[in-house]
Coordinates of C-alpha atoms in Angstrom, one line a residue:
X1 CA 89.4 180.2 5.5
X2 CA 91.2 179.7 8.9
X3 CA 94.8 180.6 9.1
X4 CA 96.4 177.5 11.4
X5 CA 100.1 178.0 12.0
X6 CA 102.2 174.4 12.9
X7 CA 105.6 175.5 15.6
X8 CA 107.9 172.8 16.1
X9 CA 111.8 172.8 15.9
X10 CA 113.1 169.5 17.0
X11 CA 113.3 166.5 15.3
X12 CA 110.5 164.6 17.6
X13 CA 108.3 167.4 17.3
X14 CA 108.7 167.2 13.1
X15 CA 108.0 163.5 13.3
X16 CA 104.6 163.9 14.6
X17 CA 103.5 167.6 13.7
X18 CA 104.5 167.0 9.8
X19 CA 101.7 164.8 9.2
X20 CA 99.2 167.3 10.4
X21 CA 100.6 170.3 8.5
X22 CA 99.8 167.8 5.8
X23 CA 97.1 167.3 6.5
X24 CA 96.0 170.9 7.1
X25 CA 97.4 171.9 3.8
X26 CA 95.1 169.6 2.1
X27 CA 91.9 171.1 3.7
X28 CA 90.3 174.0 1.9
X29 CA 88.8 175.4 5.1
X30 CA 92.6 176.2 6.3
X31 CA 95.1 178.0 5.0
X32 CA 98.1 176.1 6.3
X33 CA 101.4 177.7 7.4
X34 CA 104.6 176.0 8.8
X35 CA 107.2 177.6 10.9
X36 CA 110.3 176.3 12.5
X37 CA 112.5 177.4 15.5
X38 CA 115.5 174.9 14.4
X39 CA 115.9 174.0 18.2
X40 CA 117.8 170.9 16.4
X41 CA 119.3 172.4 13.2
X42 CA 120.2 168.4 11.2
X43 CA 118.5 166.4 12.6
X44 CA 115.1 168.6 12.2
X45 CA 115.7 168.9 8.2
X46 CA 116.1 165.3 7.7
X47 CA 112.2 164.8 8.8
X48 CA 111.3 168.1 7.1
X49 CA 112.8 167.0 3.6
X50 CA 111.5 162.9 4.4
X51 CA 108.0 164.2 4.6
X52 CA 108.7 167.2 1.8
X53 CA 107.3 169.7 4.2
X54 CA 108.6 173.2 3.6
X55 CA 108.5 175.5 6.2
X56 CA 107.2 179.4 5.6
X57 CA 109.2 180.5 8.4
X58 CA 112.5 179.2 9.6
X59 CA 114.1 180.7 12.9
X60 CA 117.1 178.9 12.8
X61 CA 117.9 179.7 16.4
X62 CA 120.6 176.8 16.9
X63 CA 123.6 177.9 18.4
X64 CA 126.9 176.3 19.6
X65 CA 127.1 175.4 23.2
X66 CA 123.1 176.6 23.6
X67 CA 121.5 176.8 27.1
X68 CA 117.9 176.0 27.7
X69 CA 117.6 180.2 28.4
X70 CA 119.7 181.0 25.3
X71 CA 117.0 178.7 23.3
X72 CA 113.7 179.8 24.8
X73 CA 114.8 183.5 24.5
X74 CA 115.8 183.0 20.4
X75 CA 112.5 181.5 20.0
X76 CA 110.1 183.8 21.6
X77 CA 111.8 187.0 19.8
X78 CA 111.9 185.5 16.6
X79 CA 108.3 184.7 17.0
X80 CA 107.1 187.9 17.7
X81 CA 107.9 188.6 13.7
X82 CA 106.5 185.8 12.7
X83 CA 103.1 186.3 14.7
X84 CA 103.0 190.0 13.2
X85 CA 103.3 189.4 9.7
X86 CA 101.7 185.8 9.5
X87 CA 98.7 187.0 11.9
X88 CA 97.4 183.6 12.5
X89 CA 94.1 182.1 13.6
X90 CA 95.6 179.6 15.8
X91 CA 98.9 178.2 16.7
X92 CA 99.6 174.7 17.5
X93 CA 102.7 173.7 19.5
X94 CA 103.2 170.3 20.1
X95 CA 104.2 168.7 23.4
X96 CA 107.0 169.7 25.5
X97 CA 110.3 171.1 24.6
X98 CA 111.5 174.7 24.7
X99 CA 110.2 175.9 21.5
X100 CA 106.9 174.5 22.7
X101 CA 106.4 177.0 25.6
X102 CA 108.4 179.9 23.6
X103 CA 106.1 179.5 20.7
X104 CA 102.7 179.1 23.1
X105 CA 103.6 182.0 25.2
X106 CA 104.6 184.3 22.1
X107 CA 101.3 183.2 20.9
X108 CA 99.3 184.5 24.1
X109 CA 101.5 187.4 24.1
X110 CA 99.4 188.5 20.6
X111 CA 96.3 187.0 22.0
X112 CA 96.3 184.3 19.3
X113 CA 94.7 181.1 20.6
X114 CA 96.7 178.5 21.4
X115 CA 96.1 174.3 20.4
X116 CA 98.6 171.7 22.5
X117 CA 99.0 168.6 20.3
X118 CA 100.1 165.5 22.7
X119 CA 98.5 167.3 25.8
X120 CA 97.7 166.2 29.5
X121 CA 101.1 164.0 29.6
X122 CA 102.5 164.5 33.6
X123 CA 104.7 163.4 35.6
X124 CA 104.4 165.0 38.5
X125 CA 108.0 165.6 38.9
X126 CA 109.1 168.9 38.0
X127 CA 112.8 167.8 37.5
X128 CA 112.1 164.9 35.7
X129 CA 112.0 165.1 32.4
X130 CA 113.6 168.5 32.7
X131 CA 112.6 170.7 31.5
X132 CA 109.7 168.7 29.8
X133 CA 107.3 168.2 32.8
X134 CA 107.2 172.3 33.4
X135 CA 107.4 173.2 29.8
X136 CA 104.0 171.0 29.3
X137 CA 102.4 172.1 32.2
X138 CA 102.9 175.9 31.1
X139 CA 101.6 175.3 28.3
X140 CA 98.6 173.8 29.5
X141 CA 97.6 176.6 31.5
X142 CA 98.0 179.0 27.9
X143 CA 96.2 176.7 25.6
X144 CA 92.6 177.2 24.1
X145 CA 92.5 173.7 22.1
X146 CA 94.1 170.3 24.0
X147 CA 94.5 167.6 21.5
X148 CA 95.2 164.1 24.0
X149 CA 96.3 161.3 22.6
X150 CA 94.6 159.2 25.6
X151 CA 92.2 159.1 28.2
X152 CA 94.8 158.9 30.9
X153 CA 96.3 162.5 29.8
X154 CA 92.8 163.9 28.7
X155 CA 91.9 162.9 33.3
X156 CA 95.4 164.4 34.2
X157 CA 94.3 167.8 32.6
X158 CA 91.0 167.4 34.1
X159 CA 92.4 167.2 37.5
X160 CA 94.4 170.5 37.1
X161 CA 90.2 172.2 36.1
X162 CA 91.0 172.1 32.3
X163 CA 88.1 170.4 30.6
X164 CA 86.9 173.1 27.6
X165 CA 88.4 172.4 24.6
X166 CA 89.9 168.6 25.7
X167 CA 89.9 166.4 22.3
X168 CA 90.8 162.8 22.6
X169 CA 92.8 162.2 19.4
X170 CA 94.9 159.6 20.0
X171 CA 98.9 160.1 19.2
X172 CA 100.2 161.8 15.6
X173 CA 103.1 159.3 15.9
X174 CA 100.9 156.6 14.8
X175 CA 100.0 158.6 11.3
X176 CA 103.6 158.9 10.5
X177 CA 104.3 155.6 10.6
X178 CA 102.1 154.4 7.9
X179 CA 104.5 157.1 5.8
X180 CA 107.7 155.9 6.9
X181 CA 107.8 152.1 7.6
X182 CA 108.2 149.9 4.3
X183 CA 109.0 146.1 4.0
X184 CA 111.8 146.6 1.4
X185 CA 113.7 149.4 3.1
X186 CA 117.4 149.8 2.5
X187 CA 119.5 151.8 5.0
X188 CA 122.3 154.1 4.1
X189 CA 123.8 153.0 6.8
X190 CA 126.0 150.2 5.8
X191 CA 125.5 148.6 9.8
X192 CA 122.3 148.3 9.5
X193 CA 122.1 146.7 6.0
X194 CA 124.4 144.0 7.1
X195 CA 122.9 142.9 10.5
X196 CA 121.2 139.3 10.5
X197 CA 117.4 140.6 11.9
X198 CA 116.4 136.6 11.7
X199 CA 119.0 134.8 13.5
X200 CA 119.9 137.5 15.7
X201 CA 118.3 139.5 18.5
X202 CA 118.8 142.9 17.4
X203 CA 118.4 145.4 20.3
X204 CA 117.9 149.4 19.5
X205 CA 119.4 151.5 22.0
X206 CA 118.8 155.4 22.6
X207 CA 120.0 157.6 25.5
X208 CA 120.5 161.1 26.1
X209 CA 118.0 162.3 28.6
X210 CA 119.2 165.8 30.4
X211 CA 118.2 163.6 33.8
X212 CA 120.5 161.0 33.0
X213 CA 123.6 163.0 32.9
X214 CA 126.6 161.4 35.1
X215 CA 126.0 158.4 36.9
X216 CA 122.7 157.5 35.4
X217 CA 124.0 157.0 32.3
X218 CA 127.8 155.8 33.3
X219 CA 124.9 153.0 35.2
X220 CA 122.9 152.1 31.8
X221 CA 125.8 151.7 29.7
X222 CA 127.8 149.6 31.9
X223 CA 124.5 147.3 32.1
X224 CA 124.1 147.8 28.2
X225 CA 127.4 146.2 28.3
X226 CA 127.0 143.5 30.4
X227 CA 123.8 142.7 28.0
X228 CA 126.1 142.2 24.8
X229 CA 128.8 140.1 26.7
X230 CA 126.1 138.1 28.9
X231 CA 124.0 137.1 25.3
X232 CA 126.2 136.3 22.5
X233 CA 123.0 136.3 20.4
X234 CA 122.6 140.0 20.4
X235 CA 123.5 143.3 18.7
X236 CA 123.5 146.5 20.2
X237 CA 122.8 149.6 17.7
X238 CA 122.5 152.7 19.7
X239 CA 122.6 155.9 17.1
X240 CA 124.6 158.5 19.7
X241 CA 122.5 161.7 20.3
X242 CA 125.0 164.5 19.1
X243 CA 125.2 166.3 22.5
X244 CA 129.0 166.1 23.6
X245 CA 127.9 164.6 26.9
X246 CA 126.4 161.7 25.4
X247 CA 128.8 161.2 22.5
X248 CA 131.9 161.3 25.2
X249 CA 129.8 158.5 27.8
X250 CA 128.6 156.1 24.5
X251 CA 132.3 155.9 23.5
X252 CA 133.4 155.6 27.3
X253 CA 131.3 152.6 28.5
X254 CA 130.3 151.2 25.1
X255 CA 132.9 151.6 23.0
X256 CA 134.9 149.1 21.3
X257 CA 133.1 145.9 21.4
X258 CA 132.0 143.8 18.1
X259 CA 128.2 143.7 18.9
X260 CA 128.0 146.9 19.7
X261 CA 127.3 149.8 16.9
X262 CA 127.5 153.6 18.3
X263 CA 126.6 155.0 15.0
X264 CA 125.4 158.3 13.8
X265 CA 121.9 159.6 14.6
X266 CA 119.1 158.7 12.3
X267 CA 116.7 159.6 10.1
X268 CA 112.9 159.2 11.1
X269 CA 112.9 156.5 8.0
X270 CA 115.9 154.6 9.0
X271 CA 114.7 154.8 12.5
X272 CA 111.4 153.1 12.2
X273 CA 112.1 151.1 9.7
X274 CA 115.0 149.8 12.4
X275 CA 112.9 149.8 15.2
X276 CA 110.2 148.0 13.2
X277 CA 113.0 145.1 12.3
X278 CA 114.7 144.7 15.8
X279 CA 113.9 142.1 18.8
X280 CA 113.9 145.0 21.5
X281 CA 113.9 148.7 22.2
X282 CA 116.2 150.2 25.1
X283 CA 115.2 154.0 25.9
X284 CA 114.4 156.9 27.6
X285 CA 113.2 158.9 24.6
X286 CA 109.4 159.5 25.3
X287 CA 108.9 159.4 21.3
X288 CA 110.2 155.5 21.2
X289 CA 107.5 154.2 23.8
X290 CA 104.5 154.9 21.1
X291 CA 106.2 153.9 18.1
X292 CA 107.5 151.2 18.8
X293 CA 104.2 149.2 20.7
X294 CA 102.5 149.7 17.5
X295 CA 105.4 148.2 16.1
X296 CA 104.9 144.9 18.1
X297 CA 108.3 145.6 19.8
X298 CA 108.5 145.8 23.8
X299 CA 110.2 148.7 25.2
X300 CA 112.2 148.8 28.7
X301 CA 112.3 152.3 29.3
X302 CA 115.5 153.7 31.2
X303 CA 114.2 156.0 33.6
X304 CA 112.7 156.2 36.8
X305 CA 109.2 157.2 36.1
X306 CA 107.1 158.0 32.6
X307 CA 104.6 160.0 31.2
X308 CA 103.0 157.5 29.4
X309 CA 101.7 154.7 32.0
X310 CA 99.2 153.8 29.5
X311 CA 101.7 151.5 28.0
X312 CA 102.9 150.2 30.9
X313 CA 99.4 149.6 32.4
X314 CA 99.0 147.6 28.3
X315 CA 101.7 146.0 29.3
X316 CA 104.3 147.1 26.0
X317 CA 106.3 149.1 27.8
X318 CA 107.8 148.1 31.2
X319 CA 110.0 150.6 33.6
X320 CA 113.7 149.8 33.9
X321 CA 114.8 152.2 36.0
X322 CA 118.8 153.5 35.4
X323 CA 120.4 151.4 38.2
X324 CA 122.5 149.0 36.7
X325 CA 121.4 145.7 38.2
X326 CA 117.5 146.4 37.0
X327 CA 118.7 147.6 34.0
X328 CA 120.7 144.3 33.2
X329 CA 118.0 141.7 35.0
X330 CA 115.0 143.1 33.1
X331 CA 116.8 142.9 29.4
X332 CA 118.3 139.6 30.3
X333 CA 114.7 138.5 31.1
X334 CA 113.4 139.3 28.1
X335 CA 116.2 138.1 25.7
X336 CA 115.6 134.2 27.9
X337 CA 112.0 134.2 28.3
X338 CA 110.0 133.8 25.3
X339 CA 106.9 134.1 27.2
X340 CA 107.6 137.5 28.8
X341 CA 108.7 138.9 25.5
X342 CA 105.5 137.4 23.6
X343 CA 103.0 139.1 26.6
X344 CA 105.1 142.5 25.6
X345 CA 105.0 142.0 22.0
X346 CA 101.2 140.9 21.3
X347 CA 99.6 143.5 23.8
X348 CA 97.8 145.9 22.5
X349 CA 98.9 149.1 21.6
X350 CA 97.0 152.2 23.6
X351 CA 98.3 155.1 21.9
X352 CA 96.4 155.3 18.3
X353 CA 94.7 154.4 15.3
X354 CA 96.7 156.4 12.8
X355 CA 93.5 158.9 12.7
X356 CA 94.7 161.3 15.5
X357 CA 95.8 164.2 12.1
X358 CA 92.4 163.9 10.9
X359 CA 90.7 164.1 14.4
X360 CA 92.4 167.5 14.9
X361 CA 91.8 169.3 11.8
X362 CA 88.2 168.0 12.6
X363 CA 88.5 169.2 16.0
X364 CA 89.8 172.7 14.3
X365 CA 87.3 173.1 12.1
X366 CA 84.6 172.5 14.4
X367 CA 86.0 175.2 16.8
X368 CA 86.1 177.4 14.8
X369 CA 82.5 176.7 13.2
X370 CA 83.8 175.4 9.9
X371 CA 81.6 172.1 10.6
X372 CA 78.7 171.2 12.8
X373 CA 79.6 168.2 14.9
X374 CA 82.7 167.5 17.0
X375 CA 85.3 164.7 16.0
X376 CA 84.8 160.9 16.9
X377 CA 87.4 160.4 20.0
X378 CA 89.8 158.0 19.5
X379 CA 88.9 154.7 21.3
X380 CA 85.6 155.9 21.4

């Protein structure tokens, strides 16, 4: 029995790394064990208790006012604890935030092996995400294991010389939506329960990149505006990240008008379940570009560039930018031509099959010679 230890602590990480503790923990070859930074105190227990996954280790590093350094140091210390009296096999990180590179480098720090779930994903801009793109890329040089959830990130890795231990998985996100999306969902949110998802276009709106700060964001939300007043049709729910920068800009530029909801952030259920009910997704989370393709919803991502051209390439996602003018021109295009939303909503989704959990406990076990042939690779 293999000791595999799951480190996440923000609420996209949880989404996609609970269904593979879960399915670790069911596996009798591992011995399973969960442990949290709490980069994102809330909004990380509302997946943790949606998916009734208790963590055996809880760092609960959140802090008011944190800094990225603040964060990164909190998490390395607290693993070093954690590492001595757990003693793990392997630790999986998953993708790109602080805790990711804290809890991959305090892991090479006790020579543990390292597996990257949601590898290879680049930009090639070092400020943008910030600080995703470095955060990723450190971690690529520690890990042992890289779980991709695509052939385009599985050749981005190979062009920085990483090809041993490369799995192509396809993305955890995919799993957790056959857990969370039900046709007969009710919201606790009394918005959400009341909104006409027949008649009206319902568009979900999130924003709170670190790289849209000032006038990037001031730009999207006066577009975002302009969308409501422009199409009479639509309704703008936008759950306001609970950083003060966003909070103070969503009620600046967007407050105040009937079609549009600023309401509280969401739990993953309520968020899919949304997502999987509206006409259109607005965002620059990274997250929101998987689920929602494989929701049949089209994406217009507001940023510059992404780390997922796969979906743009499918033709699901399409690159928005954060001036206001694109912004505005590419949603109105969508909400009055039915042919360029159908062409977004039927293509096909390339980011999974909802097998990517069972690929990389496969992948796991078979590294560690707990089974004698490699995993299928998704797409494959």
């Amino acid at each position: 029995m293999k000791k595999v230890m799951t480190v996440f602590g923000t609420r996209p990480e949880a989404i996609k790394m609970a269904p593979l503790a879960l399915e670790l923990a069911k596996r009798p070859e591992f011995e399973a064990i969960c442990c949290v930074t709490a980069q994102h105190r809330e909004m990380l227990d509302s997946v943790l208790d949606i998916f009734r996954l208790k963590p055996n280790y809880d760092l609960d590093v959140m802090e008011p006012c944190q800094t990225l350094s603040t964060i990164t140091s909190k998490c390395l210390t607290g693993m070093d604890r954690v590492l001595e009296e757990a003693k793990p096999d392997l630790v999986l990180v998953h993708g790109d935030t602080s805790t990711t590179f804290a809890g991959a480098l305090a892991a090479y720090y006790h020579k543990i092996p390292v597996g990257h779930v949601e590898a290879g994903l680049r930009t090639y801009d070092k400020w943008s995400p910030f600080p995703e793109e470095i955060n990723r890329k450190l971690v690529g040089a520690i890990a042992d294991l890289h779980f991709c959830p695509t052939p385009a990130n599985r050749d981005n890795l190979a062009r920085e010389n990483i090809t041993k231990g490369v799995f192509l998985t396809g993305n955890t996100v995919i799993d957790a939506l056959k857990t969370t999306v039900v046709k007969d969902f009710h919201f606790s949110n009394k918005v959400l329960n009341n909104l006409d998802y027949v008649n009206q276009k319902v568009i979900l709106v999130t924003c709170h990149r670190r790289e849209n700060y000032g006038q990037p964001m001031a730009s999207i939300m006066t577009a975002l505006r302009r969308v409501a007043d422009a199409f009479p049709e639509t309704e703008l729910v936008y759950p306001v990240h609970l950083s003060p920068v966003v909070q103070e800009a969503a009620h600046q530029y967007l407050g105040g008008h009937p079609r549009i909801h600023l309401i509280d952030p969401l739990d993953v259920r309520e968020m899919h379940n949304l997502m999987a009910r509206c006409h259109l997704v607005m965002t620059d989370s990274g997250g929101l570009q998987e689920e929602a393709p494989a929701l049949g919803r089209p994406v217009l991502v507001l940023r510059k560039e992404t780390e997922r051209p796969e979906a743009v390439s499918a033709g699901t996602v399409r690159l928005a930018g954060v001036e206001e003018e694109s912004v505005f021109q590419m949603a109105s295009q969508l909400l009055s031509n039915q042919d360029e939303y159908e062409k977004m909503a039927h293509a096909a989704n390339p980011y999974g099959d909802g097998r990517a959990c069972r690929r990389i406990a496969d992948a796991i076990a078979w590294h560690f010679g707990l089974r004698e042939t490699p995993p299928d690779a998704f797409g494959g």
